[in-house]
Amino acid sequence: MSKHIVIIGLGLIGGSMARALRGFEDFDIIGVDVSQPTMRYALENEIVDEAEEDPVKALARGDLVFLCLHPQGIIDFMAEHRDHFKEGAMVTDVCGIKGSILEGAKVLPPTVSFVGGHPMAGTEFSGIQNSLVNMFHGAHYILVPNEQSHPDHLELMERVAEYVGCTDVVMTTAKEHDTIIAYTSQMMHIIAVSVCDDESLFHCQGFEGDSFRGCTRVAALDVPLWTQLFTLNADALGDALEKLESNIRLYRETIQSGDRETLIRKLTFSAARKRRMNRLEKATGAVGRDAQG
Amino acid sequence: MSKHIVIIGLGLIGGSMARALRGFEDFDIIGVDVSQPTMRYALENEIVDEAEEDPVKALARGDLVFLCLHPQGIIDFMAEHRDHFKEGAMVTDVCGIKGSILEGAKVLPPTVSFVGGHPMAGTEFSGIQNSLVNMFHGAHYILVPNEQSHPDHLELMERVAEYVGCTDVVMTTAKEHDTIIAYTSQMMHIIAVSVCDDESLFHCQGFEGDSFRGCTRVAALDVPLWTQLFTLNADALGDALEKLESNIRLYRETIQSGDRETLIRKLTFSAARKRRMNRLEKATGAVGRDAQG
């Protein structure tokens, strides 16, 4: 008898995870979503083996459960369904914040193993119709265990990460995850929306190059999702943004002062840091779906 | 007898222009560079038809001349060689600043036509070995004529733009170019280096996604080139950065205050602007070499 992966929430990431996990070991995939059109789309496009409206029925068969809702939705789902998970079930999530999720996972009974997860991939689109089988290719898969994480569960997640095409698995704590992600992900989204707030945006058509497209791509974000992510990580994100503002101001003041020597010194310093970072990335093989060579 | 395109400076952009212009109408391509290894590379890889060490000899045969040096180098070259251009020569440049270039072009004799040019493409690498035949695919080609621009020259540049794969030709003034480019290009580079100045950079390995790579890609910049570009456009760039700092600060203060309603309203506003921009870009077909669908 085959085992079952249950995916709660067939949006961009849940849908992509389902696509990427087809044929994984001896698991069949059961998709759960509140939207009938989404469920129909998932079945018609063979993204899942089964669609199940009732999460309670799905959870009763779920050996490995992916919670692919928005952060607050994941927290609420665990509280509401704490007693519906199968004994020995392995539960994980895919969202971009880990402190609140790990806190919320404390409601789960001791018969259930939990590991927080964050496969570092996404696009600026949402919904199952934008899901991609190769969404996770070249991405980092971050795992945050707690005292309730079964060793078998961590091993299974490592096989999941490899199967969906991730470059590596990075183990960390919720606090470290949230601090670093404020810098590497959330701040990029604040930069993108801030650039798009400039009054020149619609006058600049015909003058955009790849750097502009690369920086602003993620500005067309999913507002409810990112409102939650930013709000749940306000302290770390606020600190990261304060440092960014200061670094930009130092560059601006140098440029405005006409101090060419300092500008050369600063640019040399920053460019060397980026090149060193590129070498480190190259060494690990992480490239992302749209990164350049 | 065939006509001649002379490319002064076979770096990333000059080399890419030579590659992209092979076979254009009845022009042969003569490359000029101060570096012997670069000239040898250009010949061995058939990037140019001829390599010529002496710019004076090359200019004597140049019907269409591309100045592909750094900004100050272009200005100095025009002053030094003002009397060496062939009568009726059409001269253009490819650099990312136009006010100082158009000012510098005033030394050219009235027998020469000048049009400022800025094909909006590039990578974070430099040198002919990183040049690409498809560098300009999907890019905007900006043209800045002056009172010395011959109508035939503008028509020729439009055919050049189409031949090298650009999406469109955008005609503008030097002042407008420099103001908008401060926002769409120079500011993106200051953001990238400022992000890389964060002390967390080397601790964040394993936590970078596509948004981080997209935003910071251009930080590994060519320091002498960008020092010139920033310095020659200090006023416009300073203004653009002040607006950016203010927009980021407003987001930060909203997030830190915990004012969820304002955050939702702001994100909805910014994301809608970016989606509208995407629709405008889609309508013109400009995509860039690494833009996502």
PDB file of C-alpha atoms in Angstrom, chain B:
ATOM      1  CA  MET B   1      33.860  48.837 -52.294  1.00  0.00           C
ATOM      2  CA  SER B   2      32.474  48.098 -48.855  1.00  0.00           C
ATOM      3  CA  LYS B   3      32.076  50.725 -46.170  1.00  0.00           C
ATOM      4  CA  HIS B   4      33.648  50.563 -42.740  1.00  0.00           C
ATOM      5  CA  ILE B   5      32.398  50.528 -39.190  1.00  0.00           C
ATOM      6  CA  VAL B   6      35.177  51.497 -36.796  1.00  0.00           C
ATOM      7  CA  ILE B   7      34.788  50.444 -33.176  1.00  0.00           C
ATOM      8  CA  ILE B   8      37.049  52.331 -30.788  1.00  0.00           C
ATOM      9  CA  GLY B   9      37.452  50.218 -27.644  1.00  0.00           C
ATOM     10  CA  LEU B  10      36.785  46.476 -27.743  1.00  0.00           C
ATOM     11  CA  GLY B  11      35.542  45.961 -24.203  1.00  0.00           C
ATOM     12  CA  LEU B  12      32.295  44.344 -23.080  1.00  0.00           C
ATOM     13  CA  ILE B  13      30.069  46.704 -25.073  1.00  0.00           C
ATOM     14  CA  GLY B  14      32.409  47.430 -27.988  1.00  0.00           C
ATOM     15  CA  GLY B  15      33.072  43.714 -28.390  1.00  0.00           C
ATOM     16  CA  SER B  16      29.377  42.882 -28.185  1.00  0.00           C
ATOM     17  CA  MET B  17      28.558  45.612 -30.721  1.00  0.00           C
ATOM     18  CA  ALA B  18      31.163  44.205 -33.109  1.00  0.00           C
ATOM     19  CA  ARG B  19      29.768  40.686 -32.742  1.00  0.00           C
ATOM     20  CA  ALA B  20      26.192  41.895 -33.186  1.00  0.00           C
ATOM     21  CA  LEU B  21      27.037  44.046 -36.230  1.00  0.00           C
ATOM     22  CA  ARG B  22      28.834  41.328 -38.245  1.00  0.00           C
ATOM     23  CA  GLY B  23      27.178  41.182 -41.653  1.00  0.00           C
ATOM     24  CA  PHE B  24      25.353  44.484 -41.249  1.00  0.00           C
ATOM     25  CA  GLU B  25      24.582  45.894 -44.704  1.00  0.00           C
ATOM     26  CA  ASP B  26      27.816  46.333 -46.689  1.00  0.00           C
ATOM     27  CA  PHE B  27      30.013  47.312 -43.746  1.00  0.00           C
ATOM     28  CA  ASP B  28      33.284  45.713 -42.751  1.00  0.00           C
ATOM     29  CA  ILE B  29      34.256  46.086 -39.105  1.00  0.00           C
ATOM     30  CA  ILE B  30      37.579  47.545 -37.986  1.00  0.00           C
ATOM     31  CA  GLY B  31      38.353  47.198 -34.285  1.00  0.00           C
ATOM     32  CA  VAL B  32      40.723  49.519 -32.420  1.00  0.00           C
ATOM     33  CA  ASP B  33      42.040  48.858 -28.919  1.00  0.00           C
ATOM     34  CA  VAL B  34      45.146  49.778 -26.928  1.00  0.00           C
ATOM     35  CA  SER B  35      45.490  46.205 -25.693  1.00  0.00           C
ATOM     36  CA  GLN B  36      47.322  43.739 -27.932  1.00  0.00           C
ATOM     37  CA  PRO B  37      45.743  40.647 -26.320  1.00  0.00           C
ATOM     38  CA  THR B  38      42.280  42.174 -26.861  1.00  0.00           C
ATOM     39  CA  MET B  39      43.014  42.812 -30.546  1.00  0.00           C
ATOM     40  CA  ARG B  40      44.357  39.276 -30.963  1.00  0.00           C
ATOM     41  CA  TYR B  41      41.269  37.855 -29.237  1.00  0.00           C
ATOM     42  CA  ALA B  42      38.984  39.896 -31.500  1.00  0.00           C
ATOM     43  CA  LEU B  43      40.715  38.607 -34.635  1.00  0.00           C
ATOM     44  CA  GLU B  44      41.031  34.998 -33.519  1.00  0.00           C
ATOM     45  CA  ASN B  45      37.364  34.869 -32.603  1.00  0.00           C
ATOM     46  CA  GLU B  46      36.341  36.674 -35.798  1.00  0.00           C
ATOM     47  CA  ILE B  47      34.684  39.447 -33.810  1.00  0.00           C
ATOM     48  CA  VAL B  48      36.120  42.027 -36.223  1.00  0.00           C
ATOM     49  CA  ASP B  49      37.197  41.882 -39.860  1.00  0.00           C
ATOM     50  CA  GLU B  50      40.337  43.897 -39.166  1.00  0.00           C
ATOM     51  CA  ALA B  51      42.257  45.034 -36.107  1.00  0.00           C
ATOM     52  CA  GLU B  52      44.022  48.365 -36.348  1.00  0.00           C
ATOM     53  CA  GLU B  53      46.363  49.667 -33.695  1.00  0.00           C
ATOM     54  CA  ASP B  54      46.437  53.233 -34.916  1.00  0.00           C
ATOM     55  CA  PRO B  55      43.151  55.083 -34.393  1.00  0.00           C
ATOM     56  CA  VAL B  56      44.174  57.732 -36.927  1.00  0.00           C
ATOM     57  CA  LYS B  57      44.478  55.130 -39.686  1.00  0.00           C
ATOM     58  CA  ALA B  58      41.204  53.526 -38.694  1.00  0.00           C
ATOM     59  CA  LEU B  59      39.322  56.834 -38.513  1.00  0.00           C
ATOM     60  CA  ALA B  60      40.532  57.748 -42.009  1.00  0.00           C
ATOM     61  CA  ARG B  61      38.438  54.825 -43.296  1.00  0.00           C
ATOM     62  CA  GLY B  62      35.543  55.020 -40.818  1.00  0.00           C
ATOM     63  CA  ASP B  63      32.096  55.736 -42.277  1.00  0.00           C
ATOM     64  CA  LEU B  64      30.374  54.849 -39.010  1.00  0.00           C
ATOM     65  CA  VAL B  65      32.399  55.194 -35.813  1.00  0.00           C
ATOM     66  CA  PHE B  66      31.373  53.723 -32.444  1.00  0.00           C
ATOM     67  CA  LEU B  67      33.171  55.223 -29.452  1.00  0.00           C
ATOM     68  CA  CYS B  68      33.070  52.434 -26.838  1.00  0.00           C
ATOM     69  CA  LEU B  69      35.392  53.806 -24.174  1.00  0.00           C
ATOM     70  CA  HIS B  70      34.615  54.996 -20.650  1.00  0.00           C
ATOM     71  CA  PRO B  71      32.864  58.410 -20.604  1.00  0.00           C
ATOM     72  CA  GLN B  72      35.970  60.513 -19.978  1.00  0.00           C
ATOM     73  CA  GLY B  73      37.849  58.439 -22.553  1.00  0.00           C
ATOM     74  CA  ILE B  74      35.190  59.256 -25.165  1.00  0.00           C
ATOM     75  CA  ILE B  75      35.391  62.976 -24.387  1.00  0.00           C
ATOM     76  CA  ASP B  76      39.198  62.938 -24.546  1.00  0.00           C
ATOM     77  CA  PHE B  77      39.206  60.857 -27.741  1.00  0.00           C
ATOM     78  CA  MET B  78      36.938  63.308 -29.567  1.00  0.00           C
ATOM     79  CA  ALA B  79      39.127  66.240 -28.532  1.00  0.00           C
ATOM     80  CA  GLU B  80      42.357  64.485 -29.517  1.00  0.00           C
ATOM     81  CA  HIS B  81      41.073  63.129 -32.832  1.00  0.00           C
ATOM     82  CA  ARG B  82      38.693  65.876 -33.910  1.00  0.00           C
ATOM     83  CA  ASP B  83      40.584  66.363 -37.164  1.00  0.00           C
ATOM     84  CA  HIS B  84      41.115  62.678 -37.947  1.00  0.00           C
ATOM     85  CA  PHE B  85      37.531  61.701 -38.734  1.00  0.00           C
ATOM     86  CA  LYS B  86      36.736  61.077 -42.404  1.00  0.00           C
ATOM     87  CA  GLU B  87      34.639  63.765 -44.052  1.00  0.00           C
ATOM     88  CA  GLY B  88      30.994  62.786 -43.748  1.00  0.00           C
ATOM     89  CA  ALA B  89      31.721  60.288 -40.965  1.00  0.00           C
ATOM     90  CA  MET B  90      28.885  59.385 -38.646  1.00  0.00           C
ATOM     91  CA  VAL B  91      30.059  59.193 -35.041  1.00  0.00           C
ATOM     92  CA  THR B  92      28.211  57.721 -32.073  1.00  0.00           C
ATOM     93  CA  ASP B  93      28.980  56.432 -28.611  1.00  0.00           C
ATOM     94  CA  VAL B  94      27.478  53.790 -26.317  1.00  0.00           C
ATOM     95  CA  CYS B  95      27.973  55.102 -22.804  1.00  0.00           C
ATOM     96  CA  GLY B  96      25.473  55.532 -20.007  1.00  0.00           C
ATOM     97  CA  ILE B  97      25.696  59.301 -19.644  1.00  0.00           C
ATOM     98  CA  LYS B  98      24.809  61.793 -22.322  1.00  0.00           C
ATOM     99  CA  GLY B  99      25.105  65.396 -21.088  1.00  0.00           C
ATOM    100  CA  SER B 100      28.917  65.403 -20.817  1.00  0.00           C
ATOM    101  CA  ILE B 101      29.268  63.402 -24.029  1.00  0.00           C
ATOM    102  CA  LEU B 102      27.130  65.804 -26.069  1.00  0.00           C
ATOM    103  CA  GLU B 103      29.065  68.684 -24.536  1.00  0.00           C
ATOM    104  CA  GLY B 104      32.335  66.990 -25.522  1.00  0.00           C
ATOM    105  CA  ALA B 105      31.077  66.325 -29.058  1.00  0.00           C
ATOM    106  CA  LYS B 106      30.975  70.076 -29.689  1.00  0.00           C
ATOM    107  CA  VAL B 107      34.688  69.893 -30.632  1.00  0.00           C
ATOM    108  CA  LEU B 108      33.870  67.816 -33.713  1.00  0.00           C
ATOM    109  CA  PRO B 109      34.111  69.651 -37.060  1.00  0.00           C
ATOM    110  CA  PRO B 110      30.892  70.406 -38.985  1.00  0.00           C
ATOM    111  CA  THR B 111      31.847  67.810 -41.625  1.00  0.00           C
ATOM    112  CA  VAL B 112      31.101  65.075 -39.086  1.00  0.00           C
ATOM    113  CA  SER B 113      27.654  63.957 -37.894  1.00  0.00           C
ATOM    114  CA  PHE B 114      27.268  63.034 -34.231  1.00  0.00           C
ATOM    115  CA  VAL B 115      24.447  61.173 -32.446  1.00  0.00           C
ATOM    116  CA  GLY B 116      24.745  60.198 -28.795  1.00  0.00           C
ATOM    117  CA  GLY B 117      23.746  56.580 -28.183  1.00  0.00           C
ATOM    118  CA  HIS B 118      22.960  54.345 -25.224  1.00  0.00           C
ATOM    119  CA  PRO B 119      21.984  50.775 -25.972  1.00  0.00           C
ATOM    120  CA  MET B 120      20.532  49.793 -22.585  1.00  0.00           C
ATOM    121  CA  ALA B 121      22.288  46.518 -22.010  1.00  0.00           C
ATOM    122  CA  GLY B 122      25.251  45.186 -20.119  1.00  0.00           C
ATOM    123  CA  THR B 123      26.301  42.610 -17.614  1.00  0.00           C
ATOM    124  CA  GLU B 124      28.286  42.839 -14.411  1.00  0.00           C
ATOM    125  CA  PHE B 125      31.333  41.543 -16.275  1.00  0.00           C
ATOM    126  CA  SER B 126      33.812  43.447 -18.426  1.00  0.00           C
ATOM    127  CA  GLY B 127      36.190  42.781 -21.304  1.00  0.00           C
ATOM    128  CA  ILE B 128      35.840  41.347 -24.777  1.00  0.00           C
ATOM    129  CA  GLN B 129      35.965  37.786 -23.464  1.00  0.00           C
ATOM    130  CA  ASN B 130      32.564  38.444 -21.839  1.00  0.00           C
ATOM    131  CA  SER B 131      31.042  40.109 -24.905  1.00  0.00           C
ATOM    132  CA  LEU B 132      27.886  38.548 -26.305  1.00  0.00           C
ATOM    133  CA  VAL B 133      26.397  38.539 -29.781  1.00  0.00           C
ATOM    134  CA  ASN B 134      22.913  38.778 -28.210  1.00  0.00           C
ATOM    135  CA  MET B 135      23.837  41.476 -25.662  1.00  0.00           C
ATOM    136  CA  PHE B 136      21.293  43.922 -27.075  1.00  0.00           C
ATOM    137  CA  HIS B 137      18.393  41.553 -27.676  1.00  0.00           C
ATOM    138  CA  GLY B 138      15.187  42.990 -26.302  1.00  0.00           C
ATOM    139  CA  ALA B 139      16.911  46.168 -25.089  1.00  0.00           C
ATOM    140  CA  HIS B 140      15.986  49.797 -25.677  1.00  0.00           C
ATOM    141  CA  TYR B 141      18.406  51.769 -27.879  1.00  0.00           C
ATOM    142  CA  ILE B 142      18.368  55.388 -26.731  1.00  0.00           C
ATOM    143  CA  LEU B 143      19.472  58.055 -29.216  1.00  0.00           C
ATOM    144  CA  VAL B 144      20.300  61.665 -28.363  1.00  0.00           C
ATOM    145  CA  PRO B 145      20.762  63.824 -31.461  1.00  0.00           C
ATOM    146  CA  ASN B 146      22.220  67.333 -31.450  1.00  0.00           C
ATOM    147  CA  GLU B 147      22.203  70.137 -34.029  1.00  0.00           C
ATOM    148  CA  GLN B 148      25.087  68.312 -35.739  1.00  0.00           C
ATOM    149  CA  SER B 149      23.138  65.067 -36.333  1.00  0.00           C
ATOM    150  CA  HIS B 150      22.522  64.300 -40.004  1.00  0.00           C
ATOM    151  CA  PRO B 151      19.070  62.788 -40.770  1.00  0.00           C
ATOM    152  CA  ASP B 152      20.757  59.900 -42.639  1.00  0.00           C
ATOM    153  CA  HIS B 153      22.720  59.179 -39.494  1.00  0.00           C
ATOM    154  CA  LEU B 154      19.561  58.780 -37.405  1.00  0.00           C
ATOM    155  CA  GLU B 155      18.065  56.474 -40.027  1.00  0.00           C
ATOM    156  CA  LEU B 156      21.251  54.413 -40.058  1.00  0.00           C
ATOM    157  CA  MET B 157      21.203  54.139 -36.250  1.00  0.00           C
ATOM    158  CA  GLU B 158      17.630  52.865 -36.380  1.00  0.00           C
ATOM    159  CA  ARG B 159      18.726  50.119 -38.760  1.00  0.00           C
ATOM    160  CA  VAL B 160      21.693  49.368 -36.447  1.00  0.00           C
ATOM    161  CA  ALA B 161      19.340  49.090 -33.460  1.00  0.00           C
ATOM    162  CA  GLU B 162      17.081  46.693 -35.306  1.00  0.00           C
ATOM    163  CA  TYR B 163      20.004  44.618 -36.623  1.00  0.00           C
ATOM    164  CA  VAL B 164      21.575  44.106 -33.188  1.00  0.00           C
ATOM    165  CA  GLY B 165      18.207  42.953 -31.828  1.00  0.00           C
ATOM    166  CA  CYS B 166      16.942  45.962 -29.888  1.00  0.00           C
ATOM    167  CA  THR B 167      13.214  46.220 -29.252  1.00  0.00           C
ATOM    168  CA  ASP B 168      12.936  49.869 -30.076  1.00  0.00           C
ATOM    169  CA  VAL B 169      14.683  53.192 -30.504  1.00  0.00           C
ATOM    170  CA  VAL B 170      13.925  55.897 -27.961  1.00  0.00           C
ATOM    171  CA  MET B 171      14.775  59.483 -28.921  1.00  0.00           C
ATOM    172  CA  THR B 172      15.385  61.923 -26.118  1.00  0.00           C
ATOM    173  CA  THR B 173      17.466  64.864 -24.944  1.00  0.00           C
ATOM    174  CA  ALA B 174      20.682  64.625 -22.953  1.00  0.00           C
ATOM    175  CA  LYS B 175      19.048  66.187 -19.906  1.00  0.00           C
ATOM    176  CA  GLU B 176      16.064  63.852 -19.916  1.00  0.00           C
ATOM    177  CA  HIS B 177      18.309  60.835 -20.514  1.00  0.00           C
ATOM    178  CA  ASP B 178      20.541  61.654 -17.568  1.00  0.00           C
ATOM    179  CA  THR B 179      17.643  62.393 -15.222  1.00  0.00           C
ATOM    180  CA  ILE B 180      15.795  59.165 -15.992  1.00  0.00           C
ATOM    181  CA  ILE B 181      18.911  56.993 -16.145  1.00  0.00           C
ATOM    182  CA  ALA B 182      19.837  58.185 -12.637  1.00  0.00           C
ATOM    183  CA  TYR B 183      16.647  56.429 -11.527  1.00  0.00           C
ATOM    184  CA  THR B 184      16.433  53.351 -13.766  1.00  0.00           C
ATOM    185  CA  SER B 185      20.091  52.390 -13.902  1.00  0.00           C
ATOM    186  CA  GLN B 186      22.472  54.276 -11.631  1.00  0.00           C
ATOM    187  CA  MET B 187      20.210  53.981  -8.577  1.00  0.00           C
ATOM    188  CA  MET B 188      19.970  50.191  -9.130  1.00  0.00           C
ATOM    189  CA  HIS B 189      23.742  50.007  -8.873  1.00  0.00           C
ATOM    190  CA  ILE B 190      23.840  52.076  -5.679  1.00  0.00           C
ATOM    191  CA  ILE B 191      21.153  49.818  -4.183  1.00  0.00           C
ATOM    192  CA  ALA B 192      23.164  46.730  -5.116  1.00  0.00           C
ATOM    193  CA  VAL B 193      26.420  47.941  -3.565  1.00  0.00           C
ATOM    194  CA  SER B 194      24.595  49.270  -0.480  1.00  0.00           C
ATOM    195  CA  VAL B 195      22.946  45.879   0.086  1.00  0.00           C
ATOM    196  CA  CYS B 196      26.366  44.207  -0.213  1.00  0.00           C
ATOM    197  CA  ASP B 197      27.804  46.593   2.397  1.00  0.00           C
ATOM    198  CA  ASP B 198      25.588  44.979   5.051  1.00  0.00           C
ATOM    199  CA  GLU B 199      27.763  43.197   7.581  1.00  0.00           C
ATOM    200  CA  SER B 200      25.534  40.068   7.270  1.00  0.00           C
ATOM    201  CA  LEU B 201      26.516  39.463   3.630  1.00  0.00           C
ATOM    202  CA  PHE B 202      28.812  36.504   4.239  1.00  0.00           C
ATOM    203  CA  HIS B 203      26.610  35.052   6.985  1.00  0.00           C
ATOM    204  CA  CYS B 204      23.610  34.852   4.703  1.00  0.00           C
ATOM    205  CA  GLN B 205      24.949  32.119   2.478  1.00  0.00           C
ATOM    206  CA  GLY B 206      22.279  29.452   2.097  1.00  0.00           C
ATOM    207  CA  PHE B 207      19.512  32.018   2.484  1.00  0.00           C
ATOM    208  CA  GLU B 208      19.664  33.826  -0.866  1.00  0.00           C
ATOM    209  CA  GLY B 209      16.794  33.508  -3.287  1.00  0.00           C
ATOM    210  CA  ASP B 210      16.178  34.934  -6.743  1.00  0.00           C
ATOM    211  CA  SER B 211      15.136  38.343  -5.386  1.00  0.00           C
ATOM    212  CA  PHE B 212      18.505  38.736  -3.640  1.00  0.00           C
ATOM    213  CA  ARG B 213      20.433  37.599  -6.712  1.00  0.00           C
ATOM    214  CA  GLY B 214      18.372  39.878  -8.967  1.00  0.00           C
ATOM    215  CA  CYS B 215      18.887  42.924  -6.777  1.00  0.00           C
ATOM    216  CA  THR B 216      22.598  42.471  -6.064  1.00  0.00           C
ATOM    217  CA  ARG B 217      23.808  41.053  -9.410  1.00  0.00           C
ATOM    218  CA  VAL B 218      25.180  44.374 -10.643  1.00  0.00           C
ATOM    219  CA  ALA B 219      27.137  45.100  -7.435  1.00  0.00           C
ATOM    220  CA  ALA B 220      30.224  43.426  -8.923  1.00  0.00           C
ATOM    221  CA  LEU B 221      30.648  46.518 -11.050  1.00  0.00           C
ATOM    222  CA  ASP B 222      33.509  48.026 -13.057  1.00  0.00           C
ATOM    223  CA  VAL B 223      34.719  50.613 -10.523  1.00  0.00           C
ATOM    224  CA  PRO B 224      36.448  53.158 -12.824  1.00  0.00           C
ATOM    225  CA  LEU B 225      33.492  53.168 -15.239  1.00  0.00           C
ATOM    226  CA  TRP B 226      30.821  53.609 -12.583  1.00  0.00           C
ATOM    227  CA  THR B 227      32.844  56.189 -10.674  1.00  0.00           C
ATOM    228  CA  GLN B 228      32.738  58.296 -13.845  1.00  0.00           C
ATOM    229  CA  LEU B 229      29.059  57.645 -14.525  1.00  0.00           C
ATOM    230  CA  PHE B 230      28.011  58.526 -10.964  1.00  0.00           C
ATOM    231  CA  THR B 231      30.279  61.584 -10.785  1.00  0.00           C
ATOM    232  CA  LEU B 232      29.128  62.982 -14.130  1.00  0.00           C
ATOM    233  CA  ASN B 233      25.493  62.700 -13.015  1.00  0.00           C
ATOM    234  CA  ALA B 234      25.820  63.537  -9.327  1.00  0.00           C
ATOM    235  CA  ASP B 235      22.901  65.974  -9.092  1.00  0.00           C
ATOM    236  CA  ALA B 236      20.250  63.782 -10.709  1.00  0.00           C
ATOM    237  CA  LEU B 237      21.492  60.678  -8.912  1.00  0.00           C
ATOM    238  CA  GLY B 238      21.554  62.478  -5.560  1.00  0.00           C
ATOM    239  CA  ASP B 239      17.922  63.551  -6.053  1.00  0.00           C
ATOM    240  CA  ALA B 240      16.818  60.039  -7.029  1.00  0.00           C
ATOM    241  CA  LEU B 241      18.539  58.541  -3.985  1.00  0.00           C
ATOM    242  CA  GLU B 242      16.959  61.062  -1.623  1.00  0.00           C
ATOM    243  CA  LYS B 243      13.518  60.022  -2.868  1.00  0.00           C
ATOM    244  CA  LEU B 244      14.418  56.351  -2.498  1.00  0.00           C
ATOM    245  CA  GLU B 245      15.647  56.835   1.067  1.00  0.00           C
ATOM    246  CA  SER B 246      12.399  58.587   1.893  1.00  0.00           C
ATOM    247  CA  ASN B 247      10.268  55.823   0.330  1.00  0.00           C
ATOM    248  CA  ILE B 248      12.152  53.100   2.188  1.00  0.00           C
ATOM    249  CA  ARG B 249      11.909  55.037   5.462  1.00  0.00           C
ATOM    250  CA  LEU B 250       8.120  55.367   5.069  1.00  0.00           C
ATOM    251  CA  TYR B 251       7.826  51.608   4.621  1.00  0.00           C
ATOM    252  CA  ARG B 252      10.106  50.957   7.593  1.00  0.00           C
ATOM    253  CA  GLU B 253       8.201  53.308   9.897  1.00  0.00           C
ATOM    254  CA  THR B 254       4.889  51.728   8.876  1.00  0.00           C
ATOM    255  CA  ILE B 255       6.224  48.235   9.584  1.00  0.00           C
ATOM    256  CA  GLN B 256       7.818  49.238  12.889  1.00  0.00           C
ATOM    257  CA  SER B 257       4.665  51.007  14.064  1.00  0.00           C
ATOM    258  CA  GLY B 258       2.617  47.834  13.542  1.00  0.00           C
ATOM    259  CA  ASP B 259       0.056  49.809  11.518  1.00  0.00           C
ATOM    260  CA  ARG B 260      -1.229  46.921   9.423  1.00  0.00           C
ATOM    261  CA  GLU B 261      -3.923  48.904   7.613  1.00  0.00           C
ATOM    262  CA  THR B 262      -1.439  51.456   6.309  1.00  0.00           C
ATOM    263  CA  LEU B 263       0.957  48.677   5.325  1.00  0.00           C
ATOM    264  CA  ILE B 264      -1.761  46.916   3.297  1.00  0.00           C
ATOM    265  CA  ARG B 265      -2.717  50.190   1.639  1.00  0.00           C
ATOM    266  CA  LYS B 266       0.903  51.023   0.775  1.00  0.00           C
ATOM    267  CA  LEU B 267       1.717  47.541  -0.564  1.00  0.00           C
ATOM    268  CA  THR B 268      -1.478  47.511  -2.630  1.00  0.00           C
ATOM    269  CA  PHE B 269      -0.523  50.876  -4.121  1.00  0.00           C
ATOM    270  CA  SER B 270       3.073  49.893  -4.975  1.00  0.00           C
ATOM    271  CA  ALA B 271       2.239  46.424  -6.314  1.00  0.00           C
ATOM    272  CA  ALA B 272      -0.451  47.901  -8.575  1.00  0.00           C
ATOM    273  CA  ARG B 273       2.093  50.378  -9.967  1.00  0.00           C
ATOM    274  CA  LYS B 274       4.507  47.547 -10.766  1.00  0.00           C
ATOM    275  CA  ARG B 275       1.759  45.489 -12.438  1.00  0.00           C
ATOM    276  CA  ARG B 276       0.788  48.480 -14.543  1.00  0.00           C
ATOM    277  CA  MET B 277       4.455  48.950 -15.490  1.00  0.00           C
ATOM    278  CA  ASN B 278       4.641  45.264 -16.482  1.00  0.00           C
ATOM    279  CA  ARG B 279       1.632  45.711 -18.749  1.00  0.00           C
ATOM    280  CA  LEU B 280       3.234  48.752 -20.402  1.00  0.00           C
ATOM    281  CA  GLU B 281       6.496  46.844 -20.928  1.00  0.00           C
ATOM    282  CA  LYS B 282       4.626  43.862 -22.335  1.00  0.00           C
ATOM    283  CA  ALA B 283       2.846  46.159 -24.785  1.00  0.00           C
ATOM    284  CA  THR B 284       6.183  47.394 -26.164  1.00  0.00           C
ATOM    285  CA  GLY B 285       7.799  43.965 -26.150  1.00  0.00           C
ATOM    286  CA  ALA B 286      10.867  45.073 -24.192  1.00  0.00           C
ATOM    287  CA  VAL B 287      12.000  42.207 -22.040  1.00  0.00           C
ATOM    288  CA  GLY B 288      15.755  42.235 -21.591  1.00  0.00           C
ATOM    289  CA  ARG B 289      17.990  39.243 -21.714  1.00  0.00           C
ATOM    290  CA  ASP B 290      17.289  37.913 -18.237  1.00  0.00           C
ATOM    291  CA  ALA B 291      13.762  39.098 -17.521  1.00  0.00           C
ATOM    292  CA  GLN B 292      11.209  36.559 -16.440  1.00  0.00           C
ATOM    293  CA  GLY B 293       7.901  35.977 -18.181  1.00  0.00           C
TER     294      GLY B 293
END
